[in-house]
PDB file of C-alpha atoms in Angstrom:
ATOM      1  CA  MET A  28      -0.126   0.018  -0.094  1.00 74.00           C
ATOM      2  CA  ALA A  29       1.199   3.457  -0.802  1.00 87.00           C
ATOM      3  CA  PHE A  30       0.544   6.227   1.674  1.00 95.00           C
ATOM      4  CA  SER A  31       0.114   9.859   0.359  1.00 97.00           C
ATOM      5  CA  GLY A  32      -1.889  12.966   1.248  1.00 98.00           C
ATOM      6  CA  ALA A  33      -2.692  14.392   4.556  1.00 98.00           C
ATOM      7  CA  TYR A  34      -3.151  12.113   7.626  1.00 98.00           C
ATOM      8  CA  THR A  35      -4.203  13.369  11.025  1.00 98.00           C
ATOM      9  CA  ALA A  36      -2.314  12.307  14.176  1.00 98.00           C
ATOM     10  CA  LEU A  37      -5.451  11.956  16.149  1.00 98.00           C
ATOM     11  CA  ILE A  38      -6.054  13.280  19.594  1.00 98.00           C
ATOM     12  CA  THR A  39      -7.390  10.988  22.056  1.00 98.00           C
ATOM     13  CA  PRO A  40     -10.477  12.712  23.767  1.00 98.00           C
ATOM     14  CA  PHE A  41     -10.684  12.196  27.591  1.00 98.00           C
ATOM     15  CA  LYS A  42     -13.736  12.571  29.953  1.00 97.00           C
ATOM     16  CA  ASN A  43     -13.339  12.221  33.703  1.00 96.00           C
ATOM     17  CA  SER A  44      -9.915  10.425  33.096  1.00 95.00           C
ATOM     18  CA  GLU A  45     -11.300   7.922  30.739  1.00 98.00           C
ATOM     19  CA  VAL A  46     -11.187   7.812  26.913  1.00 98.00           C
ATOM     20  CA  ASP A  47     -14.328   9.500  25.504  1.00 98.00           C
ATOM     21  CA  HIS A  48     -15.050   6.967  22.631  1.00 98.00           C
ATOM     22  CA  LYS A  49     -18.153   9.052  21.561  1.00 98.00           C
ATOM     23  CA  ALA A  50     -16.122  12.016  21.080  1.00 98.00           C
ATOM     24  CA  LEU A  51     -13.481   9.954  19.161  1.00 98.00           C
ATOM     25  CA  SER A  52     -16.040   8.517  16.763  1.00 98.00           C
ATOM     26  CA  GLU A  53     -17.434  11.996  16.222  1.00 98.00           C
ATOM     27  CA  LEU A  54     -13.805  13.181  15.535  1.00 98.00           C
ATOM     28  CA  VAL A  55     -13.222  10.504  12.944  1.00 98.00           C
ATOM     29  CA  GLU A  56     -16.477  11.241  11.210  1.00 98.00           C
ATOM     30  CA  ARG A  57     -15.451  14.795  11.012  1.00 98.00           C
ATOM     31  CA  GLN A  58     -12.106  14.123   9.690  1.00 98.00           C
ATOM     32  CA  ILE A  59     -13.526  12.065   6.883  1.00 98.00           C
ATOM     33  CA  ASP A  60     -16.023  14.794   6.109  1.00 98.00           C
ATOM     34  CA  GLY A  61     -13.070  17.103   5.888  1.00 98.00           C
ATOM     35  CA  LYS A  62     -11.479  15.253   3.146  1.00 98.00           C
ATOM     36  CA  ILE A  63      -8.702  13.819   5.255  1.00 98.00           C
ATOM     37  CA  ASP A  64      -6.668  11.094   3.597  1.00 98.00           C
ATOM     38  CA  GLY A  65      -5.953   8.871   6.346  1.00 98.00           C
ATOM     39  CA  LEU A  66      -5.904   8.551  10.216  1.00 98.00           C
ATOM     40  CA  VAL A  67      -3.256   7.899  12.688  1.00 98.00           C
ATOM     41  CA  PRO A  68      -4.302   6.866  16.291  1.00 98.00           C
ATOM     42  CA  CYS A  69      -2.170   6.263  19.275  1.00 98.00           C
ATOM     43  CA  GLY A  70       0.789   8.474  18.311  1.00 97.00           C
ATOM     44  CA  THR A  71       2.493  11.301  20.124  1.00 97.00           C
ATOM     45  CA  THR A  72      -0.487  13.555  19.692  1.00 98.00           C
ATOM     46  CA  GLY A  73      -2.807  10.658  20.860  1.00 98.00           C
ATOM     47  CA  GLU A  74      -0.972  10.754  24.190  1.00 98.00           C
ATOM     48  CA  SER A  75      -0.122   6.980  23.733  1.00 97.00           C
ATOM     49  CA  ALA A  76       2.634   7.047  26.339  1.00 96.00           C
ATOM     50  CA  THR A  77      -0.031   7.461  29.094  1.00 97.00           C
ATOM     51  CA  LEU A  78      -2.513   4.998  27.703  1.00 98.00           C
ATOM     52  CA  THR A  79      -2.791   1.560  28.891  1.00 98.00           C
ATOM     53  CA  GLU A  80      -2.308  -1.375  26.105  1.00 97.00           C
ATOM     54  CA  GLN A  81      -5.968  -1.974  26.645  1.00 98.00           C
ATOM     55  CA  GLU A  82      -6.885   1.552  26.083  1.00 98.00           C
ATOM     56  CA  ARG A  83      -4.634   1.711  22.978  1.00 98.00           C
ATOM     57  CA  LEU A  84      -6.233  -1.273  21.427  1.00 98.00           C
ATOM     58  CA  ALA A  85      -9.692   0.149  22.204  1.00 98.00           C
ATOM     59  CA  VAL A  86      -8.803   3.488  20.868  1.00 98.00           C
ATOM     60  CA  ILE A  87      -7.552   1.814  17.439  1.00 98.00           C
ATOM     61  CA  LYS A  88     -10.661  -0.327  17.353  1.00 98.00           C
ATOM     62  CA  THR A  89     -12.809   2.780  17.769  1.00 98.00           C
ATOM     63  CA  VAL A  90     -11.134   4.586  14.896  1.00 98.00           C
ATOM     64  CA  VAL A  91     -11.251   1.550  12.597  1.00 98.00           C
ATOM     65  CA  ASP A  92     -14.943   0.898  13.302  1.00 98.00           C
ATOM     66  CA  GLN A  93     -15.839   4.412  12.651  1.00 98.00           C
ATOM     67  CA  ALA A  94     -13.711   4.724   9.543  1.00 98.00           C
ATOM     68  CA  ARG A  95     -15.299   1.622   8.079  1.00 98.00           C
ATOM     69  CA  GLY A  96     -12.618   1.237   5.334  1.00 97.00           C
ATOM     70  CA  ARG A  97     -13.223   4.817   3.988  1.00 98.00           C
ATOM     71  CA  VAL A  98      -9.344   5.934   4.712  1.00 98.00           C
ATOM     72  CA  PRO A  99      -6.344   4.159   5.555  1.00 98.00           C
ATOM     73  CA  ILE A 100      -5.347   3.682   9.265  1.00 98.00           C
ATOM     74  CA  ILE A 101      -1.749   3.808  10.506  1.00 98.00           C
ATOM     75  CA  ALA A 102      -1.786   2.675  14.066  1.00 98.00           C
ATOM     76  CA  GLY A 103       0.811   3.720  16.674  1.00 98.00           C
ATOM     77  CA  THR A 104       2.411   0.481  18.083  1.00 98.00           C
ATOM     78  CA  GLY A 105       6.035   1.182  19.052  1.00 97.00           C
ATOM     79  CA  SER A 106       7.842   1.821  22.216  1.00 96.00           C
ATOM     80  CA  ASN A 107      11.325   1.919  23.523  1.00 96.00           C
ATOM     81  CA  ASP A 108      11.263  -1.947  24.101  1.00 97.00           C
ATOM     82  CA  THR A 109      11.814  -4.203  21.000  1.00 98.00           C
ATOM     83  CA  ALA A 110       9.975  -7.126  22.464  1.00 98.00           C
ATOM     84  CA  LYS A 111       7.061  -5.100  23.717  1.00 98.00           C
ATOM     85  CA  SER A 112       6.804  -3.318  20.233  1.00 98.00           C
ATOM     86  CA  ILE A 113       6.693  -6.669  18.583  1.00 98.00           C
ATOM     87  CA  ALA A 114       3.952  -8.214  20.848  1.00 98.00           C
ATOM     88  CA  PHE A 115       1.740  -5.040  20.717  1.00 98.00           C
ATOM     89  CA  THR A 116       2.107  -4.800  16.810  1.00 98.00           C
ATOM     90  CA  LYS A 117       1.072  -8.205  16.569  1.00 98.00           C
ATOM     91  CA  ALA A 118      -2.047  -7.486  18.930  1.00 98.00           C
ATOM     92  CA  VAL A 119      -3.005  -4.569  16.750  1.00 98.00           C
ATOM     93  CA  SER A 120      -2.716  -6.526  13.512  1.00 98.00           C
ATOM     94  CA  GLU A 121      -5.677  -8.476  14.829  1.00 98.00           C
ATOM     95  CA  ILE A 122      -7.958  -5.480  14.478  1.00 98.00           C
ATOM     96  CA  LYS A 123      -9.017  -5.790  10.989  1.00 97.00           C
ATOM     97  CA  GLY A 124      -8.798  -2.503   9.242  1.00 97.00           C
ATOM     98  CA  VAL A 125      -5.609  -1.435  10.260  1.00 98.00           C
ATOM     99  CA  ASP A 126      -3.236  -0.808   7.368  1.00 98.00           C
ATOM    100  CA  ALA A 127       0.025  -0.305   8.906  1.00 98.00           C
ATOM    101  CA  ALA A 128       1.913   0.169  12.135  1.00 98.00           C
ATOM    102  CA  LEU A 129       3.576   3.390  13.081  1.00 98.00           C
ATOM    103  CA  VAL A 130       6.744   2.551  14.973  1.00 98.00           C
ATOM    104  CA  VAL A 131       8.529   5.280  16.945  1.00 98.00           C
ATOM    105  CA  ALA A 132      12.390   5.303  17.383  1.00 98.00           C
ATOM    106  CA  PRO A 133      13.115   3.782  20.757  1.00 97.00           C
ATOM    107  CA  TYR A 134      13.212   6.698  23.470  1.00 96.00           C
ATOM    108  CA  TYR A 135      15.358   6.646  26.577  1.00 95.00           C
ATOM    109  CA  ASN A 136      17.515   3.648  25.752  1.00 96.00           C
ATOM    110  CA  LYS A 137      19.429   5.794  23.376  1.00 96.00           C
ATOM    111  CA  PRO A 138      20.811   3.196  20.962  1.00 97.00           C
ATOM    112  CA  GLY A 139      23.249   3.892  18.168  1.00 98.00           C
ATOM    113  CA  GLN A 140      22.248   3.724  14.439  1.00 98.00           C
ATOM    114  CA  ARG A 141      23.240  -0.002  14.584  1.00 98.00           C
ATOM    115  CA  GLY A 142      20.882  -0.627  17.423  1.00 98.00           C
ATOM    116  CA  LEU A 143      18.109   1.365  15.480  1.00 98.00           C
ATOM    117  CA  VAL A 144      18.564  -0.835  12.345  1.00 98.00           C
ATOM    118  CA  LEU A 145      18.337  -4.148  14.529  1.00 98.00           C
ATOM    119  CA  HIS A 146      15.208  -2.883  16.456  1.00 98.00           C
ATOM    120  CA  PHE A 147      13.341  -1.937  13.281  1.00 98.00           C
ATOM    121  CA  GLU A 148      14.320  -4.869  11.537  1.00 98.00           C
ATOM    122  CA  ALA A 149      13.353  -7.257  14.358  1.00 98.00           C
ATOM    123  CA  ILE A 150       9.909  -5.716  14.599  1.00 98.00           C
ATOM    124  CA  ALA A 151       9.416  -5.767  10.580  1.00 98.00           C
ATOM    125  CA  ASN A 152      10.526  -9.347  10.556  1.00 98.00           C
ATOM    126  CA  ALA A 153       7.818 -10.281  13.218  1.00 98.00           C
ATOM    127  CA  SER A 154       5.049  -7.898  12.140  1.00 98.00           C
ATOM    128  CA  PRO A 155       1.962  -9.009  10.149  1.00 98.00           C
ATOM    129  CA  LEU A 156       1.547  -5.338   9.256  1.00 98.00           C
ATOM    130  CA  PRO A 157       3.640  -3.066   7.074  1.00 98.00           C
ATOM    131  CA  LEU A 158       5.859  -0.562   9.151  1.00 98.00           C
ATOM    132  CA  VAL A 159       5.927   3.268   8.985  1.00 98.00           C
ATOM    133  CA  LEU A 160       9.111   4.399  10.833  1.00 98.00           C
ATOM    134  CA  TYR A 161       8.631   7.264  13.139  1.00 98.00           C
ATOM    135  CA  ASN A 162      11.411   9.813  13.520  1.00 98.00           C
ATOM    136  CA  VAL A 163      10.897  12.548  16.064  1.00 98.00           C
ATOM    137  CA  PRO A 164      14.209  13.134  17.872  1.00 97.00           C
ATOM    138  CA  GLY A 165      12.501  16.042  19.804  1.00 95.00           C
ATOM    139  CA  ARG A 166      10.583  13.358  21.823  1.00 95.00           C
ATOM    140  CA  THR A 167      13.017  10.547  21.615  1.00 96.00           C
ATOM    141  CA  VAL A 168      16.581  12.321  21.929  1.00 95.00           C
ATOM    142  CA  ILE A 169      17.891  10.135  19.044  1.00 97.00           C
ATOM    143  CA  SER A 170      17.320  10.601  15.202  1.00 98.00           C
ATOM    144  CA  LEU A 171      17.394   8.125  12.503  1.00 98.00           C
ATOM    145  CA  SER A 172      20.191   8.979  10.000  1.00 98.00           C
ATOM    146  CA  ALA A 173      19.603   9.169   6.364  1.00 98.00           C
ATOM    147  CA  PRO A 174      21.959   6.129   5.630  1.00 98.00           C
ATOM    148  CA  THR A 175      20.014   4.223   8.342  1.00 98.00           C
ATOM    149  CA  VAL A 176      16.702   5.104   6.740  1.00 98.00           C
ATOM    150  CA  ALA A 177      18.007   4.032   3.491  1.00 98.00           C
ATOM    151  CA  THR A 178      19.097   0.604   4.944  1.00 98.00           C
ATOM    152  CA  LEU A 179      15.820   0.169   6.569  1.00 98.00           C
ATOM    153  CA  ALA A 180      13.933   0.971   3.252  1.00 98.00           C
ATOM    154  CA  LYS A 181      15.310  -2.089   1.641  1.00 98.00           C
ATOM    155  CA  HIS A 182      13.249  -4.337   3.980  1.00 98.00           C
ATOM    156  CA  PRO A 183      10.239  -5.528   2.345  1.00 97.00           C
ATOM    157  CA  ASN A 184       8.085  -4.899   5.296  1.00 98.00           C
ATOM    158  CA  ILE A 185       9.120  -1.246   6.014  1.00 98.00           C
ATOM    159  CA  VAL A 186       7.283   0.983   3.514  1.00 98.00           C
ATOM    160  CA  ALA A 187       7.522   4.472   4.714  1.00 98.00           C
ATOM    161  CA  ILE A 188       8.591   7.042   7.343  1.00 98.00           C
ATOM    162  CA  LYS A 189       6.955   9.762   9.427  1.00 98.00           C
ATOM    163  CA  GLU A 190       9.856  12.346   9.451  1.00 98.00           C
ATOM    164  CA  ALA A 191       9.223  14.713  12.251  1.00 98.00           C
ATOM    165  CA  SER A 192      12.787  15.946  12.818  1.00 97.00           C
ATOM    166  CA  ALA A 193      11.785  19.496  11.313  1.00 95.00           C
ATOM    167  CA  ASP A 194      15.513  19.231   9.668  1.00 96.00           C
ATOM    168  CA  MET A 195      15.121  19.828   6.014  1.00 97.00           C
ATOM    169  CA  VAL A 196      18.820  18.883   5.461  1.00 97.00           C
ATOM    170  CA  LEU A 197      18.020  15.377   6.964  1.00 98.00           C
ATOM    171  CA  GLY A 198      14.682  15.287   4.996  1.00 98.00           C
ATOM    172  CA  THR A 199      16.538  16.198   1.846  1.00 98.00           C
ATOM    173  CA  ASP A 200      19.020  13.615   2.360  1.00 98.00           C
ATOM    174  CA  ILE A 201      16.383  10.945   3.186  1.00 98.00           C
ATOM    175  CA  LEU A 202      14.398  11.663  -0.096  1.00 98.00           C
ATOM    176  CA  SER A 203      17.534  11.535  -2.066  1.00 97.00           C
ATOM    177  CA  THR A 204      18.669   7.875  -0.708  1.00 97.00           C
ATOM    178  CA  VAL A 205      15.460   5.983  -0.368  1.00 98.00           C
ATOM    179  CA  PRO A 206      13.740   4.123  -3.337  1.00 96.00           C
ATOM    180  CA  GLY A 207      10.949   5.745  -5.100  1.00 93.00           C
ATOM    181  CA  ASP A 208       8.199   3.335  -3.822  1.00 95.00           C
ATOM    182  CA  PHE A 209       9.398   4.260  -0.205  1.00 98.00           C
ATOM    183  CA  ASP A 210       6.792   6.975   1.020  1.00 98.00           C
ATOM    184  CA  VAL A 211       8.358  10.040   2.980  1.00 98.00           C
ATOM    185  CA  LEU A 212       5.639  11.710   5.068  1.00 98.00           C
ATOM    186  CA  SER A 213       6.464  15.051   6.966  1.00 98.00           C
ATOM    187  CA  GLY A 214       5.626  14.706  10.640  1.00 98.00           C
ATOM    188  CA  ASP A 215       5.906  18.394  11.122  1.00 96.00           C
ATOM    189  CA  ASP A 216       3.258  20.823   9.920  1.00 98.00           C
ATOM    190  CA  PHE A 217       5.877  23.614   9.148  1.00 97.00           C
ATOM    191  CA  THR A 218       7.871  21.193   6.707  1.00 97.00           C
ATOM    192  CA  THR A 219       4.875  19.610   4.921  1.00 98.00           C
ATOM    193  CA  LEU A 220       5.132  21.720   1.799  1.00 98.00           C
ATOM    194  CA  PRO A 221       8.819  21.696   1.532  1.00 97.00           C
ATOM    195  CA  LEU A 222       9.070  17.872   1.735  1.00 98.00           C
ATOM    196  CA  VAL A 223       6.229  17.535  -0.584  1.00 98.00           C
ATOM    197  CA  CYS A 224       7.944  19.899  -3.074  1.00 97.00           C
ATOM    198  CA  LEU A 225      11.113  17.749  -2.785  1.00 97.00           C
ATOM    199  CA  GLY A 226       9.248  14.558  -3.431  1.00 97.00           C
ATOM    200  CA  GLY A 227       7.486  13.633  -0.085  1.00 98.00           C
ATOM    201  CA  LYS A 228       4.055  12.067  -0.346  1.00 98.00           C
ATOM    202  CA  GLY A 229       2.262  14.072   2.179  1.00 98.00           C
ATOM    203  CA  CYS A 230       2.042  14.476   6.031  1.00 98.00           C
ATOM    204  CA  ILE A 231       0.871  13.156   9.325  1.00 98.00           C
ATOM    205  CA  SER A 232      -0.394  16.451  10.814  1.00 98.00           C
ATOM    206  CA  VAL A 233      -1.418  17.827  14.126  1.00 98.00           C
ATOM    207  CA  VAL A 234      -3.048  20.804  12.509  1.00 98.00           C
ATOM    208  CA  SER A 235      -5.597  18.717  10.724  1.00 98.00           C
ATOM    209  CA  ASN A 236      -7.200  17.695  13.900  1.00 98.00           C
ATOM    210  CA  LEU A 237      -8.834  20.929  13.750  1.00 98.00           C
ATOM    211  CA  ALA A 238      -8.347  21.912  10.052  1.00 98.00           C
ATOM    212  CA  PRO A 239      -8.311  18.719   7.922  1.00 98.00           C
ATOM    213  CA  THR A 240      -9.659  20.278   4.774  1.00 98.00           C
ATOM    214  CA  LEU A 241      -6.856  22.989   4.912  1.00 98.00           C
ATOM    215  CA  MET A 242      -4.258  20.076   5.353  1.00 98.00           C
ATOM    216  CA  HIS A 243      -5.691  17.933   2.587  1.00 98.00           C
ATOM    217  CA  ASP A 244      -5.749  20.933   0.333  1.00 98.00           C
ATOM    218  CA  LEU A 245      -2.256  22.004   0.982  1.00 98.00           C
ATOM    219  CA  VAL A 246      -0.788  18.593   0.331  1.00 98.00           C
ATOM    220  CA  GLN A 247      -2.902  18.208  -2.869  1.00 98.00           C
ATOM    221  CA  ALA A 248      -1.931  21.431  -4.155  1.00 98.00           C
ATOM    222  CA  GLY A 249       1.772  20.552  -3.583  1.00 98.00           C
ATOM    223  CA  LEU A 250       1.481  16.992  -5.021  1.00 98.00           C
ATOM    224  CA  ASN A 251      -0.168  18.639  -8.133  1.00 98.00           C
ATOM    225  CA  SER A 252       2.765  21.171  -8.524  1.00 97.00           C
ATOM    226  CA  ASP A 253       0.169  24.002  -7.943  1.00 98.00           C
ATOM    227  CA  LEU A 254       2.645  26.146  -6.097  1.00 97.00           C
ATOM    228  CA  LYS A 255       0.585  29.346  -6.009  1.00 98.00           C
ATOM    229  CA  THR A 256      -2.305  27.701  -4.142  1.00 98.00           C
ATOM    230  CA  ALA A 257       0.091  25.649  -2.118  1.00 98.00           C
ATOM    231  CA  ARG A 258       2.086  28.688  -1.011  1.00 98.00           C
ATOM    232  CA  GLU A 259      -1.061  30.367   0.059  1.00 98.00           C
ATOM    233  CA  LEU A 260      -2.105  27.759   2.077  1.00 98.00           C
ATOM    234  CA  HIS A 261       1.146  26.987   3.731  1.00 98.00           C
ATOM    235  CA  GLN A 262       1.116  30.760   4.914  1.00 98.00           C
ATOM    236  CA  LYS A 263      -2.105  29.961   6.653  1.00 98.00           C
ATOM    237  CA  VAL A 264      -0.759  26.721   8.132  1.00 98.00           C
ATOM    238  CA  VAL A 265       2.414  28.100   9.652  1.00 98.00           C
ATOM    239  CA  PRO A 266       0.781  30.910  12.033  1.00 98.00           C
ATOM    240  CA  PHE A 267      -1.787  28.296  13.309  1.00 98.00           C
ATOM    241  CA  ALA A 268       0.823  25.517  13.795  1.00 98.00           C
ATOM    242  CA  LYS A 269       3.027  27.926  15.773  1.00 98.00           C
ATOM    243  CA  ILE A 270       0.033  28.350  18.284  1.00 98.00           C
ATOM    244  CA  LEU A 271      -0.540  24.703  18.367  1.00 98.00           C
ATOM    245  CA  PHE A 272       3.072  24.096  19.313  1.00 98.00           C
ATOM    246  CA  SER A 273       3.452  26.923  21.712  1.00 98.00           C
ATOM    247  CA  ASP A 274       2.613  24.381  24.535  1.00 98.00           C
ATOM    248  CA  SER A 275       3.266  20.771  24.939  1.00 97.00           C
ATOM    249  CA  ASN A 276       1.421  18.848  21.953  1.00 98.00           C
ATOM    250  CA  PRO A 277      -1.527  18.036  22.076  1.00 98.00           C
ATOM    251  CA  VAL A 278      -2.625  20.574  25.048  1.00 98.00           C
ATOM    252  CA  PRO A 279      -3.229  23.526  22.468  1.00 98.00           C
ATOM    253  CA  THR A 280      -5.045  21.170  19.932  1.00 98.00           C
ATOM    254  CA  LYS A 281      -7.301  20.010  22.767  1.00 98.00           C
ATOM    255  CA  ALA A 282      -7.843  23.521  23.661  1.00 98.00           C
ATOM    256  CA  GLY A 283      -9.125  23.982  20.077  1.00 98.00           C
ATOM    257  CA  ALA A 284     -11.289  21.000  20.083  1.00 98.00           C
ATOM    258  CA  ALA A 285     -12.864  22.026  23.349  1.00 98.00           C
ATOM    259  CA  LEU A 286     -13.534  25.510  21.915  1.00 98.00           C
ATOM    260  CA  LEU A 287     -15.250  23.909  18.939  1.00 98.00           C
ATOM    261  CA  GLY A 288     -17.402  22.003  21.332  1.00 98.00           C
ATOM    262  CA  TRP A 289     -16.077  18.595  20.225  1.00 98.00           C
ATOM    263  CA  CYS A 290     -14.638  17.181  23.414  1.00 98.00           C
ATOM    264  CA  SER A 291     -13.126  18.340  26.681  1.00 98.00           C
ATOM    265  CA  ASP A 292      -9.581  19.816  26.779  1.00 98.00           C
ATOM    266  CA  GLU A 293      -8.519  17.075  29.340  1.00 98.00           C
ATOM    267  CA  ALA A 294      -5.249  15.688  29.117  1.00 98.00           C
ATOM    268  CA  ARG A 295      -3.388  13.091  31.206  1.00 97.00           C
ATOM    269  CA  LEU A 296      -0.646  13.987  33.750  1.00 97.00           C
ATOM    270  CA  PRO A 297       2.123  14.884  33.289  1.00 98.00           C
ATOM    271  CA  LEU A 298       0.223  16.848  30.662  1.00 97.00           C
ATOM    272  CA  TYR A 299      -2.568  19.279  31.675  1.00 97.00           C
ATOM    273  CA  SER A 300      -5.436  21.419  30.562  1.00 96.00           C
ATOM    274  CA  PRO A 301      -4.642  24.637  28.921  1.00 97.00           C
ATOM    275  CA  ASP A 302      -4.737  27.983  30.801  1.00 97.00           C
ATOM    276  CA  GLU A 303      -6.747  30.993  29.651  1.00 98.00           C
ATOM    277  CA  ALA A 304      -4.001  32.670  27.889  1.00 98.00           C
ATOM    278  CA  LEU A 305      -3.423  29.615  25.713  1.00 98.00           C
ATOM    279  CA  LYS A 306      -7.283  29.154  24.992  1.00 98.00           C
ATOM    280  CA  GLU A 307      -7.281  32.844  23.778  1.00 98.00           C
ATOM    281  CA  ARG A 308      -4.350  32.408  21.494  1.00 98.00           C
ATOM    282  CA  VAL A 309      -6.025  29.104  19.985  1.00 98.00           C
ATOM    283  CA  ALA A 310      -9.435  30.935  19.885  1.00 98.00           C
ATOM    284  CA  GLN A 311      -7.868  33.687  17.888  1.00 98.00           C
ATOM    285  CA  GLY A 312      -6.155  31.311  15.464  1.00 98.00           C
ATOM    286  CA  LEU A 313      -9.283  29.533  14.897  1.00 98.00           C
ATOM    287  CA  LYS A 314     -11.029  32.730  14.053  1.00 98.00           C
ATOM    288  CA  GLU A 315      -8.331  33.715  11.608  1.00 97.00           C
ATOM    289  CA  LEU A 316      -8.953  30.443   9.833  1.00 98.00           C
ATOM    290  CA  GLY A 317     -12.700  30.889   9.850  1.00 97.00           C
ATOM    291  CA  LEU A 318     -13.297  27.927  12.069  1.00 98.00           C
ATOM    292  CA  LEU A 319     -14.620  29.804  14.970  1.00 97.00           C
ATOM    293  CA  SER A 320     -17.062  32.777  14.879  1.00 92.00           C
TER     294      SER A 320
END
């Protein structure tokens, strides 16, 4: 399966400390109505680090059940433990309708590049699902190098990367060394258009939680080489993305979802609900995009 377009790194709504599956189902429907190209539950934005394994499975199942095959689903299954990542990826593969596993670079352990290759290859060898690598050094401390990505791209079960370093030199090097059928997706809203212009296939976006149509249209304009439209949309995305990353992700995004009446702004500790100043900034950003009156 080829992965292209704008995918949403979904928030996980909470209500009274529990996953709000009703709000999550409604969010999925809203995303599909907004022309989103795919959905990614249980990633960083979904607060997977503070979900139990049973909660993660339940979240993924809710997303799959609501999507009903209308868009691809890439489910977050990775951790800093290779064996646990293998076991959880296998468990997720039993949920019919999941198209791929998003596997984050192992955090805390801080392996070298050789360890990263061994980690991802072990998971890919055992996984019934194709793997999407997830490079997010701002969260994991370590970063996949371009030669490491090129090595992993040779594995038949590793098909794409979510490149969230915001490092355009690294992104350029990755695109220049991987085969054409290996999909490079920006994991950073700020670098979506530049990566697409260099040959990337799209993005896994935080902004699209609140503005799915905007991100879909931006990626499609880039893929279609309509640079005038793409630049105009990019200039709308960047100021809003700055607001959504002005505090720990997904705190500002949940503030936006609450302002729109979609769910509570509750996050799990050590994250927190937004303060009034942040709510005001998010509200202003939504108004500038015409999403809030």
